[in-house]
Short mmCIF file of C-alpha atoms in Angstrom, two decimals:
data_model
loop_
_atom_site.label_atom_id
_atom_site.label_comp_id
_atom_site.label_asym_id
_atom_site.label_seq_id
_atom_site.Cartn_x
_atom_site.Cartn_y
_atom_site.Cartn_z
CA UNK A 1 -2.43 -60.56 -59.69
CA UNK A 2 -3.94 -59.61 -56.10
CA UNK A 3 -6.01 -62.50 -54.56
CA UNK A 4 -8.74 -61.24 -52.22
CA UNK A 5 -9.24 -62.84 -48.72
CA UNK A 6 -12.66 -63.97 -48.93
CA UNK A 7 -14.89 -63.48 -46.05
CA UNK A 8 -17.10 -66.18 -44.17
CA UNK A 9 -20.13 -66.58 -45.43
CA UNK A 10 -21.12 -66.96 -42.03
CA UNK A 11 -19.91 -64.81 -39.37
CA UNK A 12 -20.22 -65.42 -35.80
CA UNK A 13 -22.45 -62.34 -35.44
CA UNK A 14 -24.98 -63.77 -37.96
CA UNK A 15 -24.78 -67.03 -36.17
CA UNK A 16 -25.34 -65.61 -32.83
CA UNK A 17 -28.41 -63.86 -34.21
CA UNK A 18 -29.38 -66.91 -36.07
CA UNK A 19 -29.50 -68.82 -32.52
CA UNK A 20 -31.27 -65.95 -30.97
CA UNK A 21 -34.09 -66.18 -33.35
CA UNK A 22 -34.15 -70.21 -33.39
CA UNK A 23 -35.01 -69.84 -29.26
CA UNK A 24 -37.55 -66.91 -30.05
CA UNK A 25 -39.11 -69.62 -32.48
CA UNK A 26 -38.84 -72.08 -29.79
CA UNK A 27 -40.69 -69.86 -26.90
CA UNK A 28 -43.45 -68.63 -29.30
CA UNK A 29 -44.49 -72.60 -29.85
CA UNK A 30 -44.02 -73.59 -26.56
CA UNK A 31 -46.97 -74.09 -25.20
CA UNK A 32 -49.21 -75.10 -28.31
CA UNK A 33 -46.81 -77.06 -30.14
CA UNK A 34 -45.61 -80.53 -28.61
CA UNK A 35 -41.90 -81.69 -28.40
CA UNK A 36 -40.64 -79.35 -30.96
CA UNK A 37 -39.56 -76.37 -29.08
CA UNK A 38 -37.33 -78.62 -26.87
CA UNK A 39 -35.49 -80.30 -29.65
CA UNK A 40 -35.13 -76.58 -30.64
CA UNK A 41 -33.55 -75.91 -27.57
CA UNK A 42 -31.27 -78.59 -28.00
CA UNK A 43 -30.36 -77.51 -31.22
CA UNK A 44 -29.41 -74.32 -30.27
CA UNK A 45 -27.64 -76.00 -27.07
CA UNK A 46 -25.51 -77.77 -29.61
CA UNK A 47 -25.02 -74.54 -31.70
CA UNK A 48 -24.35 -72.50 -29.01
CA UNK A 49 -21.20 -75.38 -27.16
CA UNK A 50 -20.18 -75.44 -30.64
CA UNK A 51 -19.62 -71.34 -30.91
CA UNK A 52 -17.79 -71.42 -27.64
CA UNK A 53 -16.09 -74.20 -28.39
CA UNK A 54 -14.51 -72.48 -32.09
CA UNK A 55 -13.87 -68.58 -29.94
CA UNK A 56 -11.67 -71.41 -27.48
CA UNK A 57 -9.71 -72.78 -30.15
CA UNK A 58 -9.57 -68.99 -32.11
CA UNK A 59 -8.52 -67.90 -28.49
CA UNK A 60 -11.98 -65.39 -28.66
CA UNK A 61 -13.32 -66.62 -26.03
CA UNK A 62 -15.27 -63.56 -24.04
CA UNK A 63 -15.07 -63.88 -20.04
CA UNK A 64 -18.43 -61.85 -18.58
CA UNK A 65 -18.79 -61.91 -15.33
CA UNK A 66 -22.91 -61.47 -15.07
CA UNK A 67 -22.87 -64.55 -17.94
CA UNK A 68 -20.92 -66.62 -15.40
CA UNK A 69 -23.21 -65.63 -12.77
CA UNK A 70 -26.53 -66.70 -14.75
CA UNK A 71 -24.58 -69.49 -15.80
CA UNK A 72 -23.29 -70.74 -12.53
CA UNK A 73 -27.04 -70.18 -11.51
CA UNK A 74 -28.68 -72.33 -13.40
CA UNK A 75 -26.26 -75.36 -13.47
CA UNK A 76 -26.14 -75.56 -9.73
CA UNK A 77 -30.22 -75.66 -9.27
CA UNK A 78 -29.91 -78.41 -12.49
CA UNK A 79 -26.92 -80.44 -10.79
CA UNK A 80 -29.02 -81.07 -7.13
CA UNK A 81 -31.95 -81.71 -8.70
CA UNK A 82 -30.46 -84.22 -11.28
CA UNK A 83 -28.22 -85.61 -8.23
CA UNK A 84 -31.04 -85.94 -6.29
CA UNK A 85 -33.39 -87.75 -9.11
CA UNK A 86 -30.19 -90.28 -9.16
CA UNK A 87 -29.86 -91.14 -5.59
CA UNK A 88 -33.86 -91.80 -5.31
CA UNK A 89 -34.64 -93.23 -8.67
CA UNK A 90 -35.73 -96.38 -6.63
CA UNK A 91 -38.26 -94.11 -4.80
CA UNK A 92 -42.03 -95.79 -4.88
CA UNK A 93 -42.85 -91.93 -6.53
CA UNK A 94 -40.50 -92.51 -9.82
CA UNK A 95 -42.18 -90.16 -11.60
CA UNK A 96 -41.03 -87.57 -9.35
CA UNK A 97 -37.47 -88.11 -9.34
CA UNK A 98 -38.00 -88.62 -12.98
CA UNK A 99 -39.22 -85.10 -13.29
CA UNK A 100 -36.50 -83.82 -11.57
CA UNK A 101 -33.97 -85.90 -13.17
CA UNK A 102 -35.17 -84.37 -16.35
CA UNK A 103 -35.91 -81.04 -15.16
CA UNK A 104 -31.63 -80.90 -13.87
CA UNK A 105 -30.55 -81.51 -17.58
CA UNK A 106 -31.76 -78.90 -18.93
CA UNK A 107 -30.77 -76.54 -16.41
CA UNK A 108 -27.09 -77.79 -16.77
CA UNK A 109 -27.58 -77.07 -20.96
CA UNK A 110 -29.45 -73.83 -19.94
CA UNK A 111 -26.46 -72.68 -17.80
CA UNK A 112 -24.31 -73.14 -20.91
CA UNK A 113 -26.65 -71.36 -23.06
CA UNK A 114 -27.25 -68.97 -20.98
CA UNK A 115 -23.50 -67.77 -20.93
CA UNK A 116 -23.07 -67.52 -24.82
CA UNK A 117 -26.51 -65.88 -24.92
CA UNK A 118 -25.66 -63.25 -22.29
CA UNK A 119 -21.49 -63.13 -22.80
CA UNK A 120 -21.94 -62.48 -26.67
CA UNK A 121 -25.10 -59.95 -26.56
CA UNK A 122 -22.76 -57.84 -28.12
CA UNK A 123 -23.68 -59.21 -31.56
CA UNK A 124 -27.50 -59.23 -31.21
CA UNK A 125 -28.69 -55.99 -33.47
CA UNK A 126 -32.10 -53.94 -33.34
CA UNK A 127 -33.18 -56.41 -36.90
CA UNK A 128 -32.33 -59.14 -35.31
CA UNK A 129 -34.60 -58.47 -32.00
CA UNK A 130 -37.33 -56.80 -33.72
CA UNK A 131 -37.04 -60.89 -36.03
CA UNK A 132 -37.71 -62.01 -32.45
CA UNK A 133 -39.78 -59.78 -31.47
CA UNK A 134 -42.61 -60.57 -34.78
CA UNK A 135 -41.69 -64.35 -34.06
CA UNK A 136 -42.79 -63.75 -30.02
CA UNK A 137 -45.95 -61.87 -30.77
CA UNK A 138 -47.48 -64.18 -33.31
CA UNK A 139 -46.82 -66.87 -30.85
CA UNK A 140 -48.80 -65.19 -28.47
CA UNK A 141 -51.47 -64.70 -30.40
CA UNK A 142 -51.27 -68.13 -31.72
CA UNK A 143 -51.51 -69.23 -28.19
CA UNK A 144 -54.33 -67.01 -27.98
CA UNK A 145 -56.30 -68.56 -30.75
CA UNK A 146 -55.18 -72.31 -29.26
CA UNK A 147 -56.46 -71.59 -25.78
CA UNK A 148 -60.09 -70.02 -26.78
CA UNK A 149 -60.12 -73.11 -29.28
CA UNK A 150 -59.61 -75.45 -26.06
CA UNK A 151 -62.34 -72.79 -23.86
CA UNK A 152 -64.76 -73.62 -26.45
CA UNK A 153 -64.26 -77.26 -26.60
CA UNK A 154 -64.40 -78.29 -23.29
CA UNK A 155 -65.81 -75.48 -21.24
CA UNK A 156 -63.01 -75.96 -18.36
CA UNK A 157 -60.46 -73.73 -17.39
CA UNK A 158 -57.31 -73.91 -20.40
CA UNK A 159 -53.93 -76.06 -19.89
CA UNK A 160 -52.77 -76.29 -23.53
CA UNK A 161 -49.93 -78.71 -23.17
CA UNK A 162 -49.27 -78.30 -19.43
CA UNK A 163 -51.10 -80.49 -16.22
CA UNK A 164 -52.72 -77.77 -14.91
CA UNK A 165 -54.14 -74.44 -15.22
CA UNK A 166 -52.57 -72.31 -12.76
CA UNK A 167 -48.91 -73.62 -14.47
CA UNK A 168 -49.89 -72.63 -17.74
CA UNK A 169 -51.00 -69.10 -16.85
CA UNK A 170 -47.06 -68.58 -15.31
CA UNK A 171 -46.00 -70.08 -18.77
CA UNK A 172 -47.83 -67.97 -20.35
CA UNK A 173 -46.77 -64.70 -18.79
CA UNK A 174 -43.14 -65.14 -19.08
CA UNK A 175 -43.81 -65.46 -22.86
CA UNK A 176 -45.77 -62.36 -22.40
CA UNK A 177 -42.86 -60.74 -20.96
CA UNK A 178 -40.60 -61.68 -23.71
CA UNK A 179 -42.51 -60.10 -26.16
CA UNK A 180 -42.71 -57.05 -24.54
CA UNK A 181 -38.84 -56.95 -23.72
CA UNK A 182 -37.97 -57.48 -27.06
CA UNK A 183 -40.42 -55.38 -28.62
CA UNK A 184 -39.16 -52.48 -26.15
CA UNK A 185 -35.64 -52.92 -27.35
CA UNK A 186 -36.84 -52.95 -31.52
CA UNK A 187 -39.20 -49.77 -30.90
CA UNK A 188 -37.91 -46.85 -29.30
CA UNK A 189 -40.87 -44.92 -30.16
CA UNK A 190 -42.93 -43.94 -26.98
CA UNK A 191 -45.94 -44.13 -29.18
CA UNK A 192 -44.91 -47.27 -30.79
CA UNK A 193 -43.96 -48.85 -27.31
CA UNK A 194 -47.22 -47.66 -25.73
CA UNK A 195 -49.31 -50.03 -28.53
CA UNK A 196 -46.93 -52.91 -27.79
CA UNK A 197 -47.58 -52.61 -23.53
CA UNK A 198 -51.22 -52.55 -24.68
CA UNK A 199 -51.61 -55.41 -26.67
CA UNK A 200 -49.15 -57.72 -24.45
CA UNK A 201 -51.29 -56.75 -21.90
CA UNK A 202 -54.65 -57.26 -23.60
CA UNK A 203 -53.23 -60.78 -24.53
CA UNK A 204 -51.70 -61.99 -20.62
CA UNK A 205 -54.64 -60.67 -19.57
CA UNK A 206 -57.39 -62.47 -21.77
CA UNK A 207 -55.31 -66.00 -22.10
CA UNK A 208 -54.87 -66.01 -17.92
CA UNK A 209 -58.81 -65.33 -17.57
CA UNK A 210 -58.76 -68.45 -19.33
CA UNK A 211 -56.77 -70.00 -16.98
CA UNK A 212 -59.12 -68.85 -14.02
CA UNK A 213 -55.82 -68.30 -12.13
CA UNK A 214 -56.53 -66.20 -9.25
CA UNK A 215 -53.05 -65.85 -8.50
CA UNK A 216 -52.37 -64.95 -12.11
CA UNK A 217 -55.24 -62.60 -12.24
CA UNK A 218 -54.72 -61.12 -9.15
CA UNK A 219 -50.52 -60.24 -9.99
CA UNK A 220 -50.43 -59.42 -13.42
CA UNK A 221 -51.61 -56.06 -12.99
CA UNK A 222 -49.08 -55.39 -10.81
CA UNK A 223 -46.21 -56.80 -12.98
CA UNK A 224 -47.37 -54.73 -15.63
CA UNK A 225 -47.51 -51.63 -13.19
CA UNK A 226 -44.38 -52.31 -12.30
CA UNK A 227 -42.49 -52.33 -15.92
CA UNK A 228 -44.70 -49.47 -16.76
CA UNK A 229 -42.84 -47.31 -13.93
CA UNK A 230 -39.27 -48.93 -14.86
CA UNK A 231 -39.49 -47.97 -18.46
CA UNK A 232 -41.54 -45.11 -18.16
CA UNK A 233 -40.64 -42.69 -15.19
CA UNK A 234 -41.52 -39.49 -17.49
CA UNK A 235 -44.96 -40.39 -18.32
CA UNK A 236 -46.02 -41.42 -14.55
CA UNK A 237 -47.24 -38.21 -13.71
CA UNK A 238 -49.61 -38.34 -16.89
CA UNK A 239 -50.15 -42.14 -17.65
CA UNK A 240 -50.20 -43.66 -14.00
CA UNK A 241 -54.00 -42.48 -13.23
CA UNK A 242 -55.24 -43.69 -16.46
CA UNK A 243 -53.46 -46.94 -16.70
CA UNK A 244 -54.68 -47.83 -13.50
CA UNK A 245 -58.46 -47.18 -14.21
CA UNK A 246 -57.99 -49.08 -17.24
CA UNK A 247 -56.59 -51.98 -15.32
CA UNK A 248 -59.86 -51.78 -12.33
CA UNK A 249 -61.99 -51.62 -15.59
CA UNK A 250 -61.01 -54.56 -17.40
CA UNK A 251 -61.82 -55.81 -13.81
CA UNK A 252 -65.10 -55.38 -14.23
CA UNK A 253 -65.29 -57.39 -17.58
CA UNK A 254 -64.02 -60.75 -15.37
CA UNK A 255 -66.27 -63.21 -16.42
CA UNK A 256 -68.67 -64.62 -13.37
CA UNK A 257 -66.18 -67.56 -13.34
CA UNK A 258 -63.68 -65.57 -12.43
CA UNK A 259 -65.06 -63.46 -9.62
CA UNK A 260 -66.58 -66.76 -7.74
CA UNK A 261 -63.38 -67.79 -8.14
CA UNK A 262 -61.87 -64.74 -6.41
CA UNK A 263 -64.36 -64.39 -4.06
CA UNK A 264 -63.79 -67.88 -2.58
CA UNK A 265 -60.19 -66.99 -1.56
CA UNK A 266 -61.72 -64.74 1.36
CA UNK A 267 -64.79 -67.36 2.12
CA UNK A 268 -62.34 -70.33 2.19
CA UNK A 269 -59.86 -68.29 4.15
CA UNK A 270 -62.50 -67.45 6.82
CA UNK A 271 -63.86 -70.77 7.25
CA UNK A 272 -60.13 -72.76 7.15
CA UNK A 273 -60.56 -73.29 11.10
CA UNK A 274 -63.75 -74.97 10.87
CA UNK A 275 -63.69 -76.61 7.31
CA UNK A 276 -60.36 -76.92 5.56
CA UNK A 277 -61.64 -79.19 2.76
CA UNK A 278 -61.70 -76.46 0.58
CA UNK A 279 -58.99 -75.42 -2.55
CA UNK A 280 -57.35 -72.63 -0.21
CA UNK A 281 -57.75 -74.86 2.89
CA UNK A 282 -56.23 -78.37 1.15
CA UNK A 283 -53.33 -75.43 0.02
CA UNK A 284 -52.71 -74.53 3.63
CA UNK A 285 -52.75 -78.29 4.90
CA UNK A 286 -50.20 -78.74 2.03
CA UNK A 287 -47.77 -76.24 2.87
CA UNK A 288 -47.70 -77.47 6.67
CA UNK A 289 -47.76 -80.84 6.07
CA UNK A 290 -44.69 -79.79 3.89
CA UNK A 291 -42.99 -77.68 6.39
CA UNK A 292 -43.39 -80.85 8.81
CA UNK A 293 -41.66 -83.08 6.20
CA UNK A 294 -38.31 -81.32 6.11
CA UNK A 295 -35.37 -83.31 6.45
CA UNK A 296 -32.51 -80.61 7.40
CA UNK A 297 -29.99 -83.01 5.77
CA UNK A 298 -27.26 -82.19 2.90
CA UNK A 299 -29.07 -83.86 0.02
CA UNK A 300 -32.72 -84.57 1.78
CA UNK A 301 -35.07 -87.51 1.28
CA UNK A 302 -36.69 -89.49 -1.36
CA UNK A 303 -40.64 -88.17 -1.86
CA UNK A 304 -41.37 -91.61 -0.19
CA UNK A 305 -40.39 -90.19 3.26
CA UNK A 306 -41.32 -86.64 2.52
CA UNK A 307 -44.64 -88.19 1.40
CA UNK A 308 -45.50 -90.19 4.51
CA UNK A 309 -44.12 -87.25 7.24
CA UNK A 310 -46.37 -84.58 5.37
CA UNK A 311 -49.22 -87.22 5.26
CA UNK A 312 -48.63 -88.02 9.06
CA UNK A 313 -49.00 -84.31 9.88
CA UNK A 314 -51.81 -83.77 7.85
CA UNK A 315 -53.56 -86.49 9.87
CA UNK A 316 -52.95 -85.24 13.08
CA UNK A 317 -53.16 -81.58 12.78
CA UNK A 318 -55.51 -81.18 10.02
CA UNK A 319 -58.19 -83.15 10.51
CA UNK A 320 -57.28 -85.82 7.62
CA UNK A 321 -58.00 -82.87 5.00
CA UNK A 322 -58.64 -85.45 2.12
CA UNK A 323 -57.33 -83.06 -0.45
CA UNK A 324 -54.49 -82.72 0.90
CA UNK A 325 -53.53 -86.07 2.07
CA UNK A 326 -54.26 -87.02 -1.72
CA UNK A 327 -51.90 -84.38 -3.24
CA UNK A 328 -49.31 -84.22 -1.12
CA UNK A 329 -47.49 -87.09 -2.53
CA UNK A 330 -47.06 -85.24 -6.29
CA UNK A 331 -45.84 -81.34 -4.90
CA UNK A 332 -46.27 -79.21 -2.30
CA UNK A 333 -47.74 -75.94 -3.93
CA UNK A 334 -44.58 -73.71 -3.43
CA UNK A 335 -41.01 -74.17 -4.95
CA UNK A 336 -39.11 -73.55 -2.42
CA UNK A 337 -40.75 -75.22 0.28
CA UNK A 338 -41.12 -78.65 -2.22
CA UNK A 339 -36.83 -77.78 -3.30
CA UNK A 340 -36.30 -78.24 0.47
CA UNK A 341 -38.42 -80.54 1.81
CA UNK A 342 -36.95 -82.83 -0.90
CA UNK A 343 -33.49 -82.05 -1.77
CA UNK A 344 -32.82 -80.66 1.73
CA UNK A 345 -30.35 -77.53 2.32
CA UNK A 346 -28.33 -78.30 -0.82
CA UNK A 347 -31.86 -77.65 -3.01
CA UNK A 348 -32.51 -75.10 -0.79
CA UNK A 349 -29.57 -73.07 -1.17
CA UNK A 350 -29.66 -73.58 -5.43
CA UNK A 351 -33.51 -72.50 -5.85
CA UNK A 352 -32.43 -69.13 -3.25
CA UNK A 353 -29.61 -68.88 -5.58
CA UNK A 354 -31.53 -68.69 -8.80
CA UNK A 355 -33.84 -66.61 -7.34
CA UNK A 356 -31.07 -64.11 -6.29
CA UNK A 357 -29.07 -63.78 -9.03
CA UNK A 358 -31.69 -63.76 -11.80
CA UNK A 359 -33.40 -60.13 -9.62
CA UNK A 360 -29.74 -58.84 -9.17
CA UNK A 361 -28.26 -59.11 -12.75
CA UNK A 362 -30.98 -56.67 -14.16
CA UNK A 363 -30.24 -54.06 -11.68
CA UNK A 364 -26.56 -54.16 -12.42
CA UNK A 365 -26.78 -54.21 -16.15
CA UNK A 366 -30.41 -52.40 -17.03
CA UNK A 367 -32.81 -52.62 -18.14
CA UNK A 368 -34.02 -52.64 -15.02
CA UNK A 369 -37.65 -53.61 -16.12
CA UNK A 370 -36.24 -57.22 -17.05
CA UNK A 371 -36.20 -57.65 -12.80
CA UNK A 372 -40.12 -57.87 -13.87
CA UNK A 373 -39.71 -61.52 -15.46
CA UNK A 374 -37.60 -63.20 -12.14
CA UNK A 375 -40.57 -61.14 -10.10
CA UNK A 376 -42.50 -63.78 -11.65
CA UNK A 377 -40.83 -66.49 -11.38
CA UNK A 378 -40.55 -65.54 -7.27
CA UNK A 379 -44.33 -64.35 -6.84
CA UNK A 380 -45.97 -67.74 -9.24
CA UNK A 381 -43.49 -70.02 -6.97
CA UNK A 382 -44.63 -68.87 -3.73
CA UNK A 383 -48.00 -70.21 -5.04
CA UNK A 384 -47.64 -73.04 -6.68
CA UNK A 385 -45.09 -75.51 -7.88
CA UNK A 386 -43.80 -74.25 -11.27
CA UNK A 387 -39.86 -75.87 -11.86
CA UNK A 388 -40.82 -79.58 -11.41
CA UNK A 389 -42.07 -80.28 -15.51
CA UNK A 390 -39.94 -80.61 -18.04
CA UNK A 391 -42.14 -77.97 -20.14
CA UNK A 392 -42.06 -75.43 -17.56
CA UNK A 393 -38.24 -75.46 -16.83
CA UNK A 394 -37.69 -75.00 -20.97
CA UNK A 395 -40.48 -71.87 -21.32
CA UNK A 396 -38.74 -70.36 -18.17
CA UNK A 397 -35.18 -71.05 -19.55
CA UNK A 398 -35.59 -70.13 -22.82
CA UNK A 399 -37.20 -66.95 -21.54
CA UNK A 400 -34.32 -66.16 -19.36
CA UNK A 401 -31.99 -66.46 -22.58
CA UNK A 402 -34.32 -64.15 -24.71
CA UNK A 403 -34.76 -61.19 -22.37
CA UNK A 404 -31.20 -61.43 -20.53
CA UNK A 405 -29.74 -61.61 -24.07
CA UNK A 406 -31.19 -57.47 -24.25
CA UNK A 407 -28.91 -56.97 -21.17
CA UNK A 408 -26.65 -53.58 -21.46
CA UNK A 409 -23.33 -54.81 -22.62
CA UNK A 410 -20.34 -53.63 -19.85
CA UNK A 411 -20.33 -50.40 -21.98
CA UNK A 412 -23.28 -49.49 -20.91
CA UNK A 413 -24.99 -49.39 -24.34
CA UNK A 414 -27.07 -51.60 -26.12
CA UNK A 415 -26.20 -52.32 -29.63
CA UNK A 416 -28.49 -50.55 -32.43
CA UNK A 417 -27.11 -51.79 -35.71
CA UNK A 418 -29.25 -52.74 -38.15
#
């Protein structure tokens, strides 16, 4: 009598795709749903150690050399920045070096994740993405219906579950981004791809008016522009023209809000020299007052020191600006300059890291449009402080797991099975 070898009921392709949809499901709540999408992240942190962990012992273990990259990446910016929160966790400012503390961790699990996402893409398949891809839009729209829900209530500028506006619009365009990677890689349909640019745009666009971000506003077009031309080099020479005037339309349909909003940035600008107490002006007294706080040591200073230098400065070569001398002491407006004026060259050298490596890997491994999502991450951070919550670090990581998950395999093919 023949006995048949019966085959696992789950394989390690299924569970890699079940993971991949569990962080899609994670993303999409993000940012209207509290708590939940981190202890989904951990869950599929403990999944993923565990799948390594079995290939190890089965002696399957896949060495990728742009997953150790990623990888390395992420758990150097997490280690400083958890080191750090240790050494100062007696600083006056605890809930800074709390933040960070916090923040580190789940860099150090992301870089983990982020190699068995990105080592083992092999196994994702076109069902499994275009899973993702329904999960990721209805999130957006979710988030969608959540934010003109919170419009309506209060009449202020949205934050859904972040501290601020202008954080939440960066949130929300990397899981913008997502959705349009992974609906890219499930359609391959100009036509079909076409509808999903439009309505991912349509979306980013409508939540971030919400927002009020200028420097949302003012980039996204240009992100969008951007992918268009990296995943769409035929149709330039037809589409370009017309996307454009459709972008300096919708324009035009910025609320009054808005515009005041965008018009200030030239007024404030103009009139820094003679009245800095103004949003741009208490920015530029910031970002001095920060550059005059740097401690050019190993491992930095506790935000104690970098606190009362900045504050210093502020009083004696910016008139006192009173917006600035009251926010200096929670970030600085700009990652890298509040990464080095805190954890000094080491922090330094991991945010330029994680900078450099997420822009390169896309180029080396295509699509080349994912280069759009790191853009982001470089253009937002140059404007504000966006890797110091807790919230923002998961939305970021799990977005870097989603869309670096579509990466070409070393082939130089993506996988199509259904």
């Amino acid at each position: 009598m023949l006995h048949l070898k019966k085959r696992p009921v789950i394989t390690a392709r299924l569970a890699y795709q079940a993971i991949f949809i569990v962080i899609c499901t994670a993303l999409s709540t993000s940012l209207f749903v509290d708590a939940y999408p981190r202890k989904l992240l951990y869950l599929a942190g403990y999944a993923s150690l565990l799948f390594m962990a079995i290939n190890i012992k089965q002696r399957n273990f896949v060495f990728d050399r742009v997953a150790l990259a990623v990888a390395a990446a992420l758990m150097l910016i997490g280690t400083i920045r958890f080191t750090w929160g240790e050494m100062y966790s007696h600083a006056q400012f605890s809930d800074i070096t709390s933040n960070y503390r916090t923040g580190g961790k789940l860099f150090i699990i992301s870089g983990l994740m982020a190699y068995f996402f990105i080592a083992w893409r092999h196994y994702i398949t076109r069902r499994a993405v275009l899973i993702g891809f329904a999960i990721l839009l209805a999130g957006l729209i979710a988030t969608t219906g959540f934010a003109v829900h919170e419009h309506l209530l209060t009449g202020l500028r949205i934050q859904l579950l972040t501290d601020s506006a202008g954080t939440v619009s960066y949130l929300i365009t990397a899981l913008a981004l997502c959705t349009l990677f992974t609906g890219y890689r499930a359609v391959e349909h100009v036509g079909g791809r076409i509808c999903i640019f439009s309505i991912t745009f349509l979306l980013n666009t409508l939540l971030l008016i919400l927002t009020e971000s200028r420097a949302g506003v003012l980039t996204l077009p240009i992100l969008y522009l951007g992918f268009f031309c990296l995943t769409h080099a035929r149709l330039i020479r037809f589409a370009l023209i017309p996307l454009v005037v459709l972008m300096a339309a919708g324009f035009t349909m910025l609320p009054q809000s808005v515009w005041q909003r965008l018009d200030s940035i030239r007024t404030e600008i103009g009139s820094y020299n003679t009245n800095n107490d103004t949003s741009i002006g208490a920015r530029f007294s910031i970002w001095k007052g920060g550059d005059a706080s740097i401690s050019w040591t190993l491992m930095g200073q506790s935000p104690d020191e970098r606190t009362s230098k900045a504050r210093q400065f502020i009083v004696d070569h910016e008139r006192k600006n009173p917006e600035a001398y009251k926010n200096v002491q929670y970030h600085l407006h700009d990652d890298i300059l509040e990464t080095l004026s805190l954890q000094g060259i080491a922090g330094g050298v991991s945010i330029l890291v994680f900078y450099l490596v997420l822009l390169i890997v896309p180029l080396t491994r295509r699509p080349s449009a994912i280069t759009i999502l790191p853009v982001s991450f470089v253009i937002f951070g140059l404007t504000d402080t966006v890797l110091i919550q807790s919230l923002s670090v998961t939305t970021i990581c799990l977005s870097v797991f989603i869309s670096y998950a579509l990466l070409q395999t070393a082939e130089g093919s993506n996988s199509s099975q259904r």
